[in-house]
Amino acid sequence: MATRNATIPQATRMFDGNMDKSDVWSIFTPANVPPNCINLGQGFMNWSPPDWIREKAHASMDSDVMSNHYSHPRGRPRLLKALSKHYSPQFPNIVARGEDLKPEEMVVTAGANCGTYAALVAHCEPGDEVILFEPFFDQYFASIHFQHAKPVYVPLHPPTGDGVKSGADWKIDFDELRKAFSPKTKAIIVNTPHNPVGKVFTRDELEKIAELCIEFNVLCLADEVYDCMVYDGLEHVRIASLPGMWERTLTIGSGGKSFACTGWRIGWLIGHPTLVGATLAAHSRLVFCTNSPLQEATAIGLEGAEEHNFFPDQLRAYEERRDILCSYFDELGLSYTRPEGSYFLLVDMDPIKIPESFETPSFCTEGGRGKDFAMCWWLAQDIGVVGIPPSEFYCKEHEKIGERFARFAFCKDPELLHAAGKRLLRLKEYIDPARVVPSKRKVNGTNGV
């Protein structure tokens, strides 16, 4: 993290927005919590990508010399071809024109996060404004701030009352959203399915956002990295496909989320050639190109997904994992938001009282951090399960909205989720009995419902 005591003075931008304090990932990293903790904090899987992908990827490295060397900055031809075949049917506007996505409408990036950063480098001037829905992925802030641009925050309003809620119950106040737009607005980031709420934005919501983008001529960064995790038969609408939005939208995807390989750092952006071309120019000055062997591996995954029924099977597996984790919070009688997409669960921890004798370390309180930091630190130390405090995903003005919750990731195998759930049942000792929601489900050994 940044320090003001360095021999070589560090840039002042490093000290804005608390970038000189420990970030949430450093605090709740496996290296910083008890070794026997079960990590449901960070969104990485505890299994490898399928054997059929890894075996063919290894063979590719052995047989294709160039897969071990620089790729074209736009991306390897094999991956661009696979992306085009996979995504073209998912954009109604591309289907309607009768021609698949072209190479100039795609760029492969060093992870979705670097792609987002490159898009902002390419399009933001100092003083521009970028609208964020809260809670937001915390990397967005730094990506905006480093362009000397300004984030403008619009909260998703959580549901009121106790009980099980849906991601759909987190609402956009469109009067608030309209007021956030101004002549300075350059971009809006729309994350659907949403991390950490699990909301899948509806067609109606996206059409209203699109109307504002067109009216104010604003770039839409559509962060759709969880697009293959939309549950219960819901529709995933791509805002880029709505009228007037293709030339205003960059759709962001992730190989790491799609194929359980978050360390591969393969992402991509899809959109109009002028948007993609500018992003490519910025990205090639940041990293030049994305690593070649894992581009090949991701292409292999996309090429073989249909043959192996990969995405439908993976979707069912995530729905099972979601229901397992939810079932333990049902048993506890805690309220939570049942996600419509992504692999995160937001749980209302407000009824839980931390023992008065527990000492919260200073790094959980520095900078006036929300009370959810203390709650999640206590969970890790005394219950043995790691969750993430969502107040980190809000501006200071709105952090009270998020500090009653904790975020848990269910991108873990069922055995680990059951082990974590059994530990979490110890929370019964610390819950205010008046706040318990009657359980409608019971835990079992399969899918938890």
Short mmCIF file of C-alpha atoms in Angstrom, two decimals:
data_model
loop_
_atom_site.label_atom_id
_atom_site.label_comp_id
_atom_site.label_asym_id
_atom_site.label_seq_id
_atom_site.Cartn_x
_atom_site.Cartn_y
_atom_site.Cartn_z
CA MET A 1 0.00 0.00 0.00
CA ALA A 2 1.06 3.63 -0.39
CA THR A 3 3.12 5.36 2.28
CA ARG A 4 4.03 9.00 2.90
CA ASN A 5 7.35 7.98 4.41
CA ALA A 6 9.02 6.70 1.23
CA THR A 7 12.45 7.93 0.16
CA ILE A 8 11.02 8.69 -3.27
CA PRO A 9 7.77 10.67 -2.79
CA GLN A 10 4.73 8.81 -4.07
CA ALA A 11 2.04 10.33 -6.26
CA THR A 12 -0.66 12.23 -4.38
CA ARG A 13 -3.36 10.22 -6.16
CA MET A 14 -2.23 7.19 -4.16
CA PHE A 15 -3.54 8.79 -0.96
CA ASP A 16 -7.03 9.68 -2.14
CA GLY A 17 -9.88 7.34 -1.44
CA ASN A 18 -7.97 5.48 1.31
CA MET A 19 -5.50 3.85 -1.07
CA ASP A 20 -2.86 4.34 1.61
CA LYS A 21 -4.60 1.92 3.95
CA SER A 22 -4.91 -1.86 3.80
CA ASP A 23 -7.52 -2.87 1.25
CA VAL A 24 -10.20 -5.39 2.06
CA TRP A 25 -8.43 -8.17 0.13
CA SER A 26 -5.19 -7.67 2.07
CA ILE A 27 -7.03 -7.82 5.38
CA PHE A 28 -9.05 -10.93 4.61
CA THR A 29 -6.42 -12.77 2.58
CA PRO A 30 -5.73 -16.39 3.64
CA ALA A 31 -2.28 -15.27 4.80
CA ASN A 32 -3.83 -12.87 7.32
CA VAL A 33 -6.53 -15.02 8.93
CA PRO A 34 -6.20 -18.20 11.05
CA PRO A 35 -4.89 -21.10 8.92
CA ASN A 36 -7.93 -23.28 9.62
CA CYS A 37 -10.41 -20.70 8.29
CA ILE A 38 -12.76 -21.64 5.48
CA ASN A 39 -12.49 -18.86 2.91
CA LEU A 40 -15.87 -17.83 1.54
CA GLY A 41 -14.55 -14.30 1.08
CA GLN A 42 -12.71 -14.04 -2.19
CA GLY A 43 -14.42 -15.16 -5.38
CA PHE A 44 -12.08 -17.92 -6.52
CA MET A 45 -13.00 -21.56 -6.92
CA ASN A 46 -11.41 -24.47 -5.09
CA TRP A 47 -11.32 -26.67 -8.18
CA SER A 48 -9.42 -26.57 -11.47
CA PRO A 49 -10.79 -26.05 -14.98
CA PRO A 50 -11.94 -29.26 -16.70
CA ASP A 51 -9.35 -31.87 -17.67
CA TRP A 52 -10.34 -31.65 -21.34
CA ILE A 53 -9.34 -27.99 -21.41
CA ARG A 54 -6.07 -28.39 -19.51
CA GLU A 55 -4.92 -31.47 -21.42
CA LYS A 56 -5.48 -29.86 -24.83
CA ALA A 57 -3.88 -26.64 -23.61
CA HIS A 58 -0.76 -28.53 -22.55
CA ALA A 59 -0.64 -30.24 -25.93
CA SER A 60 -0.98 -26.89 -27.67
CA MET A 61 2.04 -25.51 -25.82
CA ASP A 62 4.05 -28.54 -26.91
CA SER A 63 2.97 -28.57 -30.56
CA ASP A 64 2.57 -24.88 -31.39
CA VAL A 65 5.78 -22.93 -30.82
CA MET A 66 4.05 -19.58 -31.29
CA SER A 67 1.62 -20.26 -28.46
CA ASN A 68 4.62 -19.60 -26.19
CA HIS A 69 5.46 -16.22 -27.70
CA TYR A 70 3.93 -12.78 -28.14
CA SER A 71 0.39 -12.66 -29.41
CA HIS A 72 -1.07 -9.90 -31.50
CA PRO A 73 -2.19 -7.16 -29.08
CA ARG A 74 -5.81 -7.68 -30.19
CA GLY A 75 -5.69 -11.34 -29.22
CA ARG A 76 -4.81 -14.69 -30.70
CA PRO A 77 -6.77 -15.53 -33.88
CA ARG A 78 -8.01 -18.81 -32.42
CA LEU A 79 -9.51 -17.06 -29.38
CA LEU A 80 -11.03 -14.24 -31.42
CA LYS A 81 -12.69 -16.82 -33.67
CA ALA A 82 -14.00 -18.76 -30.66
CA LEU A 83 -15.31 -15.59 -29.02
CA SER A 84 -17.10 -14.62 -32.21
CA LYS A 85 -18.77 -18.02 -32.53
CA HIS A 86 -19.78 -18.07 -28.87
CA TYR A 87 -21.05 -14.51 -28.49
CA SER A 88 -22.52 -13.61 -31.87
CA PRO A 89 -25.79 -15.51 -31.23
CA GLN A 90 -26.12 -13.75 -27.85
CA PHE A 91 -26.40 -10.24 -29.32
CA PRO A 92 -29.72 -9.84 -31.17
CA ASN A 93 -28.34 -6.87 -33.10
CA ILE A 94 -25.47 -9.03 -34.41
CA VAL A 95 -27.89 -11.82 -35.31
CA ALA A 96 -30.10 -9.31 -37.13
CA ARG A 97 -27.30 -8.01 -39.32
CA GLY A 98 -26.55 -11.56 -40.48
CA GLU A 99 -22.80 -11.35 -39.91
CA ASP A 100 -20.88 -12.63 -36.88
CA LEU A 101 -18.67 -10.47 -34.68
CA LYS A 102 -15.59 -9.30 -36.56
CA PRO A 103 -12.06 -9.24 -35.12
CA GLU A 104 -12.14 -5.43 -35.00
CA GLU A 105 -15.16 -5.68 -32.66
CA MET A 106 -13.20 -7.59 -30.00
CA VAL A 107 -10.03 -7.24 -27.95
CA VAL A 108 -8.51 -9.77 -25.54
CA THR A 109 -7.23 -8.20 -22.32
CA ALA A 110 -5.14 -9.14 -19.31
CA GLY A 111 -8.23 -9.99 -17.30
CA ALA A 112 -11.54 -8.16 -17.31
CA ASN A 113 -10.19 -5.68 -14.78
CA CYS A 114 -7.33 -4.57 -17.05
CA GLY A 115 -9.79 -4.32 -19.92
CA THR A 116 -11.98 -1.99 -17.86
CA TYR A 117 -8.93 0.08 -16.96
CA ALA A 118 -7.83 0.31 -20.59
CA ALA A 119 -11.30 1.42 -21.68
CA LEU A 120 -11.23 4.23 -19.11
CA VAL A 121 -7.69 5.24 -20.15
CA ALA A 122 -8.91 5.44 -23.73
CA HIS A 123 -12.00 7.53 -23.08
CA CYS A 124 -11.69 9.60 -19.87
CA GLU A 125 -10.29 13.11 -19.63
CA PRO A 126 -9.36 14.76 -16.30
CA GLY A 127 -12.54 16.04 -14.70
CA ASP A 128 -14.85 13.61 -16.50
CA GLU A 129 -17.42 11.78 -14.37
CA VAL A 130 -18.17 8.05 -14.30
CA ILE A 131 -21.39 6.78 -12.73
CA LEU A 132 -21.23 3.72 -10.47
CA PHE A 133 -24.07 1.71 -8.97
CA GLU A 134 -23.39 0.91 -5.32
CA PRO A 135 -22.27 -1.51 -4.08
CA PHE A 136 -19.54 -1.63 -6.72
CA PHE A 137 -16.45 -3.75 -7.39
CA ASP A 138 -13.79 -1.78 -5.54
CA GLN A 139 -11.32 -1.81 -8.44
CA TYR A 140 -13.62 0.51 -10.35
CA PHE A 141 -12.73 3.39 -8.04
CA ALA A 142 -8.98 3.21 -8.63
CA SER A 143 -9.45 2.71 -12.37
CA ILE A 144 -11.50 5.92 -12.52
CA HIS A 145 -9.37 7.88 -10.07
CA PHE A 146 -6.11 7.17 -11.90
CA GLN A 147 -7.55 8.92 -14.97
CA HIS A 148 -8.14 12.04 -12.79
CA ALA A 149 -11.82 11.39 -13.38
CA LYS A 150 -14.52 11.48 -10.70
CA PRO A 151 -16.82 8.65 -9.64
CA VAL A 152 -20.47 9.57 -9.11
CA TYR A 153 -22.38 7.16 -6.90
CA VAL A 154 -25.95 5.91 -7.26
CA PRO A 155 -26.97 3.31 -4.66
CA LEU A 156 -29.08 0.28 -5.34
CA HIS A 157 -31.67 0.51 -2.58
CA PRO A 158 -31.90 -2.71 -0.54
CA PRO A 159 -35.22 -4.28 0.40
CA THR A 160 -36.71 -3.53 3.79
CA GLY A 161 -37.99 -6.00 6.36
CA ASP A 162 -36.78 -9.41 7.40
CA GLY A 163 -36.82 -12.65 5.44
CA VAL A 164 -35.37 -13.99 2.21
CA LYS A 165 -35.18 -11.36 -0.51
CA SER A 166 -34.22 -11.52 -4.17
CA GLY A 167 -31.55 -9.64 -6.07
CA ALA A 168 -34.48 -8.08 -7.94
CA ASP A 169 -35.58 -6.41 -4.69
CA TRP A 170 -32.56 -4.09 -4.81
CA LYS A 171 -34.02 -1.14 -6.71
CA ILE A 172 -32.72 1.72 -8.83
CA ASP A 173 -34.23 5.13 -8.09
CA PHE A 174 -34.31 6.48 -11.64
CA ASP A 175 -34.81 10.05 -10.42
CA GLU A 176 -31.52 9.69 -8.54
CA LEU A 177 -29.90 8.15 -11.59
CA ARG A 178 -31.01 10.99 -13.88
CA LYS A 179 -29.64 13.56 -11.45
CA ALA A 180 -26.26 11.76 -11.55
CA PHE A 181 -25.94 12.46 -15.29
CA SER A 182 -24.47 15.80 -16.31
CA PRO A 183 -22.51 17.36 -19.21
CA LYS A 184 -19.39 16.02 -17.47
CA THR A 185 -20.57 12.40 -17.53
CA LYS A 186 -18.32 10.29 -19.76
CA ALA A 187 -19.31 6.76 -18.74
CA ILE A 188 -21.52 4.55 -16.61
CA ILE A 189 -20.53 1.08 -15.40
CA VAL A 190 -23.40 -1.43 -15.37
CA ASN A 191 -22.55 -4.73 -13.69
CA THR A 192 -25.09 -7.45 -14.42
CA PRO A 193 -25.30 -10.06 -13.00
CA HIS A 194 -24.24 -7.90 -10.09
CA ASN A 195 -21.43 -8.44 -7.59
CA PRO A 196 -22.18 -8.56 -4.66
CA VAL A 197 -25.98 -8.18 -4.77
CA GLY A 198 -26.68 -10.97 -7.27
CA LYS A 199 -29.14 -8.74 -9.12
CA VAL A 200 -29.83 -9.44 -12.79
CA PHE A 201 -30.88 -6.13 -14.30
CA THR A 202 -34.22 -6.39 -16.09
CA ARG A 203 -34.86 -5.39 -19.69
CA ASP A 204 -36.96 -2.47 -18.46
CA GLU A 205 -34.16 -1.23 -16.19
CA LEU A 206 -31.57 -1.52 -18.94
CA GLU A 207 -33.81 0.26 -21.44
CA LYS A 208 -34.16 3.19 -19.03
CA ILE A 209 -30.38 3.28 -18.50
CA ALA A 210 -29.89 3.13 -22.27
CA GLU A 211 -32.23 6.11 -22.78
CA LEU A 212 -30.05 8.20 -20.44
CA CYS A 213 -26.85 7.05 -22.15
CA ILE A 214 -28.23 8.10 -25.52
CA GLU A 215 -29.61 11.41 -24.22
CA PHE A 216 -26.28 12.38 -22.62
CA ASN A 217 -24.08 10.55 -25.18
CA VAL A 218 -22.38 8.44 -22.52
CA LEU A 219 -20.21 5.34 -22.82
CA CYS A 220 -21.62 2.25 -21.10
CA LEU A 221 -19.13 -0.24 -19.69
CA ALA A 222 -21.26 -3.38 -19.38
CA ASP A 223 -19.44 -5.58 -16.87
CA GLU A 224 -21.03 -8.95 -17.67
CA VAL A 225 -18.33 -11.26 -16.35
CA TYR A 226 -20.96 -13.43 -14.59
CA ASP A 227 -23.06 -13.80 -17.75
CA CYS A 228 -22.94 -17.60 -17.62
CA MET A 229 -24.30 -17.61 -14.04
CA VAL A 230 -27.91 -16.45 -14.43
CA TYR A 231 -30.20 -18.66 -12.36
CA ASP A 232 -33.79 -19.88 -12.28
CA GLY A 233 -34.35 -19.38 -16.02
CA LEU A 234 -34.02 -15.59 -15.88
CA GLU A 235 -33.13 -13.61 -19.00
CA HIS A 236 -29.71 -12.00 -19.30
CA VAL A 237 -30.22 -8.91 -21.45
CA ARG A 238 -27.16 -7.39 -23.08
CA ILE A 239 -27.50 -3.62 -22.99
CA ALA A 240 -25.23 -3.35 -26.05
CA SER A 241 -27.96 -5.01 -28.12
CA LEU A 242 -30.59 -2.36 -27.31
CA PRO A 243 -31.36 0.30 -29.94
CA GLY A 244 -28.71 3.03 -30.07
CA MET A 245 -26.35 1.25 -27.66
CA TRP A 246 -23.97 -0.80 -29.85
CA GLU A 247 -21.91 2.29 -30.66
CA ARG A 248 -21.98 3.36 -26.99
CA THR A 249 -21.23 0.08 -25.16
CA LEU A 250 -18.23 -2.08 -24.39
CA THR A 251 -19.28 -5.49 -23.09
CA ILE A 252 -16.74 -7.00 -20.69
CA GLY A 253 -16.27 -10.76 -20.31
CA SER A 254 -14.02 -13.07 -18.33
CA GLY A 255 -12.43 -16.43 -19.02
CA GLY A 256 -11.59 -16.76 -15.34
CA LYS A 257 -15.24 -16.56 -14.30
CA SER A 258 -16.45 -18.66 -17.23
CA PHE A 259 -14.06 -21.60 -16.80
CA ALA A 260 -13.04 -21.52 -13.11
CA CYS A 261 -9.55 -20.20 -13.84
CA THR A 262 -9.35 -16.80 -12.16
CA GLY A 263 -5.55 -16.89 -12.17
CA TRP A 264 -5.33 -17.14 -15.95
CA ARG A 265 -6.22 -13.43 -16.27
CA ILE A 266 -7.93 -13.68 -19.65
CA GLY A 267 -10.67 -11.16 -20.35
CA TRP A 268 -12.21 -9.54 -23.41
CA LEU A 269 -14.19 -6.54 -24.55
CA ILE A 270 -16.77 -6.57 -27.33
CA GLY A 271 -18.22 -3.52 -29.06
CA HIS A 272 -18.19 -1.08 -31.94
CA PRO A 273 -14.80 -0.92 -33.72
CA THR A 274 -14.18 2.70 -32.69
CA LEU A 275 -14.62 1.87 -29.00
CA VAL A 276 -12.63 -1.34 -29.25
CA GLY A 277 -9.87 0.28 -31.30
CA ALA A 278 -9.26 3.01 -28.72
CA THR A 279 -9.25 0.45 -25.91
CA LEU A 280 -6.82 -1.75 -27.85
CA ALA A 281 -4.47 1.23 -28.27
CA ALA A 282 -4.51 1.88 -24.52
CA HIS A 283 -4.23 -1.79 -23.53
CA SER A 284 -1.26 -2.41 -25.82
CA ARG A 285 0.61 0.43 -24.04
CA LEU A 286 -0.19 -1.09 -20.65
CA VAL A 287 0.71 -4.76 -21.18
CA PHE A 288 1.33 -4.97 -24.97
CA CYS A 289 -0.42 -8.32 -25.22
CA THR A 290 -2.13 -10.93 -23.08
CA ASN A 291 -0.34 -14.20 -22.28
CA SER A 292 -0.49 -16.58 -25.22
CA PRO A 293 -0.76 -20.10 -23.75
CA LEU A 294 -3.82 -19.24 -21.68
CA GLN A 295 -5.49 -17.50 -24.60
CA GLU A 296 -5.18 -20.85 -26.38
CA ALA A 297 -6.59 -22.62 -23.33
CA THR A 298 -9.58 -20.27 -23.18
CA ALA A 299 -10.21 -20.78 -26.90
CA ILE A 300 -10.18 -24.54 -26.31
CA GLY A 301 -12.77 -24.08 -23.56
CA LEU A 302 -15.10 -22.08 -25.79
CA GLU A 303 -14.64 -24.49 -28.71
CA GLY A 304 -15.46 -27.55 -26.62
CA ALA A 305 -18.12 -26.12 -24.30
CA GLU A 306 -21.12 -27.31 -26.32
CA GLU A 307 -19.73 -30.82 -26.86
CA HIS A 308 -19.15 -31.21 -23.13
CA ASN A 309 -22.43 -29.51 -22.13
CA PHE A 310 -20.16 -27.34 -20.01
CA PHE A 311 -22.17 -24.19 -19.36
CA PRO A 312 -25.53 -25.87 -18.56
CA ASP A 313 -23.80 -28.34 -16.22
CA GLN A 314 -21.83 -25.56 -14.56
CA LEU A 315 -24.99 -23.50 -14.09
CA ARG A 316 -26.76 -26.37 -12.33
CA ALA A 317 -23.72 -26.90 -10.11
CA TYR A 318 -23.71 -23.24 -9.07
CA GLU A 319 -27.45 -23.33 -8.35
CA GLU A 320 -26.84 -26.35 -6.10
CA ARG A 321 -24.02 -24.56 -4.30
CA ARG A 322 -26.14 -21.45 -3.86
CA ASP A 323 -28.91 -23.48 -2.28
CA ILE A 324 -26.54 -25.28 0.05
CA LEU A 325 -25.20 -22.05 1.49
CA CYS A 326 -28.64 -20.43 1.66
CA SER A 327 -29.99 -23.41 3.59
CA TYR A 328 -27.65 -22.77 6.52
CA PHE A 329 -28.73 -19.16 6.81
CA ASP A 330 -32.34 -20.40 6.66
CA GLU A 331 -31.48 -22.68 9.58
CA LEU A 332 -30.04 -19.70 11.46
CA GLY A 333 -33.05 -17.54 10.70
CA LEU A 334 -30.94 -14.75 9.20
CA SER A 335 -32.24 -12.61 6.37
CA TYR A 336 -30.34 -12.64 3.09
CA THR A 337 -30.57 -11.76 -0.59
CA ARG A 338 -31.02 -14.86 -2.73
CA PRO A 339 -28.90 -14.13 -5.81
CA GLU A 340 -30.37 -14.24 -9.30
CA GLY A 341 -26.86 -14.41 -10.75
CA SER A 342 -23.11 -14.40 -9.92
CA TYR A 343 -21.78 -16.52 -7.04
CA PHE A 344 -22.15 -14.25 -4.02
CA LEU A 345 -24.63 -14.18 -1.16
CA LEU A 346 -25.34 -11.05 0.91
CA VAL A 347 -26.46 -11.86 4.45
CA ASP A 348 -27.94 -9.39 6.94
CA MET A 349 -25.67 -9.76 9.98
CA ASP A 350 -27.32 -6.99 12.00
CA PRO A 351 -29.02 -9.38 14.47
CA ILE A 352 -25.62 -10.79 15.51
CA LYS A 353 -23.89 -9.28 18.51
CA ILE A 354 -20.11 -9.55 18.72
CA PRO A 355 -18.94 -10.40 22.26
CA GLU A 356 -17.91 -7.26 24.16
CA SER A 357 -14.63 -8.92 25.09
CA PHE A 358 -13.55 -9.25 21.44
CA GLU A 359 -10.81 -6.81 20.47
CA THR A 360 -11.02 -5.43 16.94
CA PRO A 361 -7.61 -4.59 15.41
CA SER A 362 -6.93 -1.05 14.28
CA PHE A 363 -6.71 -1.98 10.57
CA CYS A 364 -10.42 -2.85 10.71
CA THR A 365 -11.31 0.59 12.02
CA GLU A 366 -8.79 2.91 10.31
CA GLY A 367 -10.27 5.58 8.11
CA GLY A 368 -13.63 5.22 9.86
CA ARG A 369 -14.40 1.85 8.33
CA GLY A 370 -17.87 0.36 8.66
CA LYS A 371 -18.88 -1.95 11.49
CA ASP A 372 -19.00 -4.85 9.03
CA PHE A 373 -15.18 -4.96 9.09
CA ALA A 374 -15.27 -5.79 12.79
CA MET A 375 -18.03 -8.34 12.19
CA CYS A 376 -16.16 -10.14 9.42
CA TRP A 377 -12.90 -10.12 11.36
CA TRP A 378 -14.66 -11.68 14.34
CA LEU A 379 -16.25 -14.28 12.05
CA ALA A 380 -12.82 -15.28 10.80
CA GLN A 381 -11.24 -15.40 14.24
CA ASP A 382 -13.98 -17.03 16.31
CA ILE A 383 -16.27 -18.84 13.84
CA GLY A 384 -13.58 -19.83 11.33
CA VAL A 385 -15.33 -18.62 8.18
CA VAL A 386 -14.18 -15.69 6.06
CA GLY A 387 -16.71 -13.25 4.61
CA ILE A 388 -16.15 -9.85 3.03
CA PRO A 389 -17.48 -6.55 4.48
CA PRO A 390 -19.54 -4.85 1.73
CA SER A 391 -19.12 -1.30 3.07
CA GLU A 392 -15.82 -1.36 1.13
CA PHE A 393 -17.97 -1.21 -2.00
CA TYR A 394 -19.65 2.10 -1.08
CA CYS A 395 -18.59 5.71 -0.87
CA LYS A 396 -18.29 7.17 2.62
CA GLU A 397 -21.64 8.90 2.33
CA HIS A 398 -23.46 5.63 1.61
CA GLU A 399 -21.44 3.03 3.53
CA LYS A 400 -24.18 2.69 6.18
CA ILE A 401 -26.29 0.97 3.52
CA GLY A 402 -23.78 -1.87 3.24
CA GLU A 403 -22.36 -2.27 6.73
CA ARG A 404 -25.22 -4.42 8.00
CA PHE A 405 -24.30 -7.17 5.50
CA ALA A 406 -21.53 -9.68 4.90
CA ARG A 407 -20.71 -11.17 1.50
CA PHE A 408 -20.08 -14.91 1.16
CA ALA A 409 -18.89 -16.66 -2.02
CA PHE A 410 -20.39 -20.03 -2.94
CA CYS A 411 -17.95 -20.82 -5.76
CA LYS A 412 -16.65 -23.70 -3.62
CA ASP A 413 -17.33 -27.42 -3.74
CA PRO A 414 -20.37 -28.74 -1.80
CA GLU A 415 -18.23 -30.43 0.85
CA LEU A 416 -16.50 -27.16 1.73
CA LEU A 417 -19.80 -25.27 1.76
CA HIS A 418 -21.32 -27.81 4.16
CA ALA A 419 -18.24 -27.58 6.38
CA ALA A 420 -18.52 -23.79 6.41
CA GLY A 421 -22.26 -23.99 7.04
CA LYS A 422 -21.79 -26.19 10.09
CA ARG A 423 -19.38 -23.64 11.52
CA LEU A 424 -21.78 -20.81 10.75
CA LEU A 425 -24.51 -22.56 12.75
CA ARG A 426 -22.53 -21.54 15.83
CA LEU A 427 -23.83 -18.04 15.20
CA LYS A 428 -27.07 -19.11 16.93
CA GLU A 429 -25.32 -18.29 20.22
CA TYR A 430 -24.90 -14.66 19.17
CA ILE A 431 -28.20 -13.85 17.43
CA ASP A 432 -30.81 -11.62 19.04
CA PRO A 433 -33.76 -14.05 19.40
CA ALA A 434 -36.22 -11.27 18.55
CA ARG A 435 -34.57 -10.92 15.13
CA VAL A 436 -34.71 -14.56 14.03
CA VAL A 437 -36.70 -15.25 10.86
CA PRO A 438 -38.63 -18.57 11.01
CA SER A 439 -36.86 -21.13 8.84
CA LYS A 440 -38.70 -22.48 5.80
CA ARG A 441 -35.97 -24.87 4.71
CA LYS A 442 -33.85 -27.55 6.30
CA VAL A 443 -30.27 -28.53 5.68
CA ASN A 444 -29.62 -31.85 4.04
CA GLY A 445 -26.65 -33.53 2.41
CA THR A 446 -27.47 -32.77 -1.19
CA ASN A 447 -28.82 -29.43 -2.30
CA GLY A 448 -29.94 -27.93 0.98
CA VAL A 449 -33.62 -27.55 0.10
#
